[in-house]
Amino acid sequence: MTWVAGIAGLSAKSVEGASAFSYPLIFLPFISSAFVPTDSMPKVVRAFAENQPVTSIVETIRALLTSQPVGNDIWIALAWCIGIMLVAYIFAMRAYKQKAT
């Protein structure tokens, strides 16, 4: 998440703007399986919750902590983490280069 924070810091014109950038990220855990099973969610919310990074990361950590089989969730979680890191790195470096010139 450091690269994501770097994008916000480099792109924002004020401290308030940089902090407002994090609001969508704060709500992702609430629309995932972190607090409520996705089976109990309405169809549209369930579709989003099952296909976002927080759900696969939470399911992986939950399975590892309870000594349950992890299945494919660990690979999906790692793919999300690596993908987010690479995309954020590219955008952060682009923002830095624009700021530096």
XYZ file of N, CA and C in Angstrom:
303
model
N 0.807 -1.192 0.000
C 0.000 0.000 0.000
C 0.852 1.259 0.000
N 2.149 1.115 0.184
C 3.022 2.288 0.203
C 3.010 2.998 -1.139
N 3.009 2.234 -2.231
C 3.003 2.865 -3.543
C 1.679 3.572 -3.792
N 0.584 3.014 -3.291
C -0.718 3.664 -3.438
C -0.717 4.988 -2.671
N -0.143 4.978 -1.476
C -0.039 6.216 -0.701
C 0.868 7.220 -1.408
N 1.901 6.734 -2.073
C 2.788 7.614 -2.831
C 2.061 8.321 -3.959
N 1.174 7.611 -4.622
C 0.381 8.228 -5.690
C -0.464 9.353 -5.120
N -1.118 9.094 -3.990
C -1.968 10.119 -3.370
C -1.145 11.325 -2.957
N -0.004 11.088 -2.347
C 0.828 12.187 -1.885
C 1.397 13.028 -3.016
N 1.763 12.375 -4.102
C 2.346 13.106 -5.226
C 1.293 13.799 -6.090
N 0.103 13.243 -6.131
C -0.932 13.790 -7.008
C -1.787 14.861 -6.348
N -1.904 14.830 -5.041
C -2.801 15.758 -4.341
C -2.213 17.157 -4.275
N -3.102 18.113 -4.259
C -2.679 19.506 -4.145
C -2.679 19.980 -2.703
N -3.295 19.188 -1.800
C -3.345 19.553 -0.384
C -3.351 18.275 0.465
N -3.159 18.454 1.763
C -3.196 17.325 2.693
C -4.589 16.707 2.710
N -5.617 17.537 2.658
C -6.989 17.054 2.663
C -7.272 16.220 1.421
N -6.734 16.648 0.304
C -6.919 15.892 -0.937
C -6.246 14.540 -0.877
N -5.069 14.490 -0.278
C -4.361 13.218 -0.148
C -5.103 12.271 0.790
N -5.662 12.798 1.868
C -6.383 11.930 2.797
C -7.717 11.477 2.211
N -8.347 12.287 1.386
C -9.606 11.900 0.755
C -9.397 10.754 -0.234
N -8.199 10.619 -0.745
C -7.867 9.547 -1.676
C -8.055 8.175 -1.027
N -7.895 8.095 0.287
C -7.961 6.803 0.977
C -9.381 6.355 1.300
N -10.378 7.210 1.177
C -11.739 6.843 1.557
C -12.259 5.593 0.836
N -12.110 5.467 -0.475
C -12.590 4.228 -1.105
C -11.867 2.982 -0.585
N -10.596 3.101 -0.260
C -9.848 1.951 0.246
C -10.304 1.541 1.640
N -10.748 2.510 2.427
C -11.208 2.218 3.780
C -12.469 1.356 3.757
N -13.323 1.530 2.761
C -14.594 0.821 2.725
C -14.504 -0.565 2.085
N -13.406 -0.915 1.433
C -13.286 -2.239 0.815
C -13.483 -3.391 1.801
N -12.921 -3.360 3.000
C -13.173 -4.484 3.919
C -14.644 -4.661 4.294
N -15.412 -3.594 4.279
C -16.821 -3.704 4.639
C -17.642 -4.368 3.539
N -17.139 -4.335 2.313
C -17.820 -4.992 1.196
C -16.978 -6.195 0.788
N -16.716 -7.056 1.737
C -15.952 -8.284 1.512
C -16.454 -9.334 2.492
N -15.771 -10.459 2.524
C -16.162 -11.519 3.456
C -15.487 -11.348 4.814
N -14.899 -10.203 5.079
C -14.190 -9.995 6.344
C -15.138 -10.013 7.539
N -16.336 -9.481 7.396
C -17.269 -9.378 8.512
C -18.511 -10.246 8.348
N -18.938 -10.447 7.102
C -20.177 -11.178 6.815
C -19.907 -12.151 5.675
N -20.423 -13.385 5.773
C -20.271 -14.305 4.640
C -20.929 -13.735 3.383
N -20.291 -13.935 2.252
C -20.822 -13.370 1.007
C -22.135 -14.023 0.593
N -22.429 -15.221 1.087
C -23.687 -15.888 0.743
C -24.909 -15.111 1.217
N -24.754 -14.314 2.264
C -25.886 -13.567 2.813
C -26.073 -12.201 2.150
N -25.238 -11.858 1.201
C -25.303 -10.541 0.559
C -26.228 -10.567 -0.659
N -26.806 -9.420 -1.031
C -27.564 -9.348 -2.288
C -26.655 -9.663 -3.472
N -27.247 -10.084 -4.579
C -26.479 -10.582 -5.730
C -25.416 -9.599 -6.228
N -25.785 -8.343 -6.393
C -24.839 -7.354 -6.935
C -23.680 -7.135 -5.962
N -23.996 -7.000 -4.689
C -22.956 -6.795 -3.682
C -22.090 -8.040 -3.558
N -22.722 -9.227 -3.609
C -21.978 -10.480 -3.531
C -21.007 -10.608 -4.693
N -21.433 -10.253 -5.898
C -20.557 -10.343 -7.067
C -19.327 -9.450 -6.888
N -19.544 -8.240 -6.367
C -18.408 -7.353 -6.122
C -17.530 -7.894 -5.004
N -18.155 -8.330 -3.912
C -17.402 -8.797 -2.741
C -16.554 -10.017 -3.048
N -17.052 -10.916 -3.876
C -16.309 -12.134 -4.184
C -15.169 -11.898 -5.167
N -15.164 -10.765 -5.839
C -14.151 -10.502 -6.865
C -13.325 -9.264 -6.567
N -13.061 -9.012 -5.324
C -12.200 -7.892 -4.947
C -11.059 -8.432 -4.085
N -9.970 -7.699 -3.962
C -8.774 -8.238 -3.303
C -8.936 -8.545 -1.821
N -9.715 -7.790 -1.088
C -9.805 -7.982 0.361
C -10.385 -9.357 0.690
N -11.373 -9.811 -0.073
C -12.002 -11.098 0.211
C -10.997 -12.241 0.103
N -10.237 -12.290 -0.957
C -9.276 -13.393 -1.107
C -8.165 -13.317 -0.063
N -7.743 -12.121 0.297
C -6.705 -11.975 1.323
C -7.249 -12.402 2.682
N -8.469 -11.984 3.020
C -9.084 -12.356 4.300
C -9.306 -13.862 4.365
N -9.816 -14.446 3.294
C -10.056 -15.888 3.285
C -8.760 -16.672 3.440
N -7.681 -16.214 2.812
C -6.386 -16.869 2.952
C -5.870 -16.784 4.379
N -5.900 -15.601 4.950
C -5.419 -15.428 6.333
C -6.279 -16.232 7.303
N -7.586 -16.218 7.100
C -8.495 -16.978 7.968
C -8.179 -18.471 7.904
N -7.962 -19.002 6.709
C -7.652 -20.425 6.555
C -6.301 -20.768 7.177
N -5.316 -19.910 6.988
C -3.996 -20.171 7.570
C -4.035 -20.143 9.097
N -4.781 -19.209 9.683
C -4.844 -19.098 11.137
C -5.639 -20.227 11.786
N -6.571 -20.812 11.058
C -7.373 -21.902 11.614
C -6.904 -23.274 11.133
N -5.741 -23.319 10.495
C -5.151 -24.569 9.986
C -6.086 -25.312 9.043
N -6.825 -24.585 8.236
C -7.715 -25.154 7.227
C -6.997 -25.155 5.880
N -7.448 -25.967 4.935
C -6.841 -25.917 3.598
C -7.103 -24.569 2.930
N -6.074 -24.025 2.323
C -6.162 -22.690 1.727
C -6.753 -22.740 0.329
N -6.447 -23.758 -0.417
C -6.960 -23.865 -1.779
C -6.328 -22.840 -2.695
N -7.112 -22.332 -3.624
C -6.615 -21.350 -4.597
C -6.597 -19.931 -4.062
N -7.210 -19.704 -2.904
C -7.285 -18.339 -2.370
C -5.912 -17.715 -2.176
N -4.925 -18.504 -1.796
C -3.595 -17.928 -1.561
C -2.991 -17.399 -2.860
N -3.223 -18.107 -3.954
C -2.668 -17.656 -5.240
C -3.417 -16.430 -5.757
N -4.719 -16.416 -5.524
C -5.507 -15.248 -5.923
C -5.095 -14.036 -5.097
N -4.905 -14.221 -3.789
C -4.477 -13.123 -2.920
C -3.101 -12.607 -3.329
N -2.172 -13.516 -3.597
C -0.831 -13.089 -4.032
C -0.881 -12.371 -5.370
N -1.706 -12.862 -6.277
C -1.836 -12.194 -7.584
C -2.391 -10.786 -7.419
N -3.415 -10.624 -6.559
C -3.954 -9.292 -6.293
C -2.886 -8.377 -5.713
N -2.161 -8.877 -4.713
C -1.139 -8.048 -4.051
C -0.036 -7.631 -5.025
N 0.452 -8.577 -5.798
C 1.514 -8.270 -6.761
C 1.000 -7.341 -7.854
N -0.210 -7.607 -8.345
C -0.788 -6.755 -9.387
C -1.000 -5.323 -8.919
N -1.557 -5.173 -7.720
C -1.764 -3.828 -7.170
C -0.433 -3.125 -6.969
N 0.562 -3.863 -6.467
C 1.872 -3.271 -6.237
C 2.507 -2.787 -7.551
N 2.443 -3.606 -8.593
C 3.044 -3.216 -9.869
C 2.338 -2.018 -10.500
N 1.017 -2.041 -10.506
C 0.267 -0.926 -11.095
C 0.502 0.352 -10.295
N 0.468 0.248 -8.969
C 0.699 1.429 -8.130
C 2.120 1.947 -8.307
N 3.099 1.053 -8.443
C 4.485 1.473 -8.658
C 4.607 2.262 -9.961
N 3.979 1.763 -11.012
C 4.052 2.450 -12.309
C 3.422 3.844 -12.214
N 2.244 3.938 -11.608
C 1.581 5.238 -11.485
C 2.331 6.172 -10.535
N 2.902 5.631 -9.468
C 3.665 6.469 -8.535
C 4.917 7.020 -9.202
N 5.602 6.194 -9.966
C 6.804 6.673 -10.664
C 6.444 7.708 -11.724
N 5.322 7.511 -12.396
C 4.868 8.491 -13.392
C 4.533 9.822 -12.716
N 3.849 9.758 -11.577
C 3.512 10.972 -10.824
C 4.772 11.656 -10.310
N 5.750 10.882 -9.865
C 7.005 11.446 -9.366
C 7.768 12.154 -10.500
N 7.821 11.529 -11.657
C 8.530 12.133 -12.789
C 7.857 13.426 -13.234
N 6.541 13.453 -13.202
C 5.833 14.691 -13.559
C 6.080 15.785 -12.541
N 6.158 15.401 -11.264
C 6.399 16.371 -10.194
C 7.847 16.876 -10.239
N 8.774 16.002 -10.617
C 10.187 16.362 -10.622
C 10.560 17.271 -11.791
N 9.760 17.235 -12.858
C 10.105 18.071 -14.020
C 9.331 19.338 -14.070
